[in-house]
Amino acid sequence: MYIPDRLKKSLKKILYILRLVSFRARLGNPGKLSNLERYIDGLRNDQANYLFEFVKADYANYFLLQKNYFGEENSICSMLCRYEHFQSSWFEKWSVEMGLYAYKELSLGAEFHRKAWEWCAIAQALSERGMLKSGKKGLGFAVGTEPLPALFAKYGVSILATDLDVRDRRAKAWASTNQHANSLDKLYYKHIVSKDIFESNVDFYFADMKSPHDIEGKFDFIWSSCALEHLGDLMEGFAFILKACRLLKPGGICVHTTEYNVTSNDSTIECGPSVIYRRRDIENLDRLLRHSGFCLEKIDFWAGRDLHDRHYDTEPYYTSGKQHVKLLLDGYVTTSMTLVIYA
């Protein structure tokens, strides 16, 4: 049945309003810390006790891990994607190793694309904190067809890569845009790592980010690339972060990227298929993490001053002649943000 575009937009707006009313009725205003705290109160006490007991039992080892993290200034903190990063030595290193500009299967549609920035920033954040070496264990959520599992395997890291079960209706939408993994083969890139090394270091498992406790084991690091904003609402993303932290070995780190609202610290998209986090939400996240014995790496909200930081891409994307460092999403200028979390 044909539905006029104007009617589609009206229906989409009505659906969003209904979701927002339901969301607010269920959880209150997500900008207020008290509501967030109530939502995850049962999680954070267990996490804080778990971390405290480890530190008490093996303080010397924990101290050495922390010394490795904080011994020198790192290139990647909790920060926004900026054009200047595309000119950095770390972006050049990782983009070349992953073949982001040399192989058609990893082509992203723009020379300066925030997704390329996310992958390179995650790799750099892990590398400079000593995580990309033999003996380390990493866990990736909603990996889709990204090259990171292959890249990490190249460095001898044992990787568990996860994505939604193919039987989950949500997986179908991602599969239609080639952003869903249903097997180990979807994650293999022969120009990054040999087949033997890849298969010996990478395992694949179906997992729902809303239920990460189904995964067994403890990991040195966890990552996800622009996935937590697709869990339904702002709160679900925060809940995922805290639940995922339980899967870290004490002294481990999480590196997530997500959608950030560059132009508003007040209104935003709070629920629906893709939400957008504001500065105040990220600041509240740090407070919540600290209640649980975790914390965000220092936060840099500077959005950049280059022409490509001020001129944003618009729909249909990649046709405006503008780069994809910033973009217009449902009326808000957004970009990607890294969240580096310490256990």
Coordinates of C-alpha atoms in Angstrom, one line a residue, residues 42-51 139 212-213 215 217-219 222 239-250 254 292 294 343:
G42 CA 20.4 -2.6 42.2
L43 CA 23.3 -2.8 39.8
R44 CA 25.8 -0.4 41.2
N45 CA 26.0 -1.6 44.8
D46 CA 27.0 -5.1 43.6
Q47 CA 29.6 -3.7 41.2
A48 CA 31.1 -1.5 43.8
N49 CA 31.4 -4.4 46.3
Y50 CA 32.9 -6.6 43.6
L51 CA 35.6 -4.1 42.8
L139 CA 34.8 -8.5 24.2
P212 CA 25.0 -8.9 28.7
H213 CA 25.0 -11.0 31.8
I215 CA 28.0 -13.9 28.6
G217 CA 33.9 -15.0 31.7
K218 CA 35.9 -11.9 32.5
F219 CA 37.6 -9.6 30.0
I222 CA 35.1 -4.3 26.2
A239 CA 22.2 0.3 32.0
F240 CA 24.1 -1.5 29.3
I241 CA 27.3 0.3 30.2
L242 CA 27.0 -0.6 33.9
K243 CA 26.1 -4.2 33.2
A244 CA 29.0 -4.6 30.8
C245 CA 31.4 -3.3 33.4
R246 CA 30.6 -6.4 35.5
L247 CA 32.2 -8.4 32.7
L248 CA 35.5 -6.6 33.1
K249 CA 38.4 -7.9 35.1
P250 CA 39.3 -5.4 37.8
C254 CA 35.6 -0.2 28.4
S292 CA 29.8 2.0 41.3
F294 CA 34.2 3.0 38.0
A343 CA 37.4 -0.4 36.3

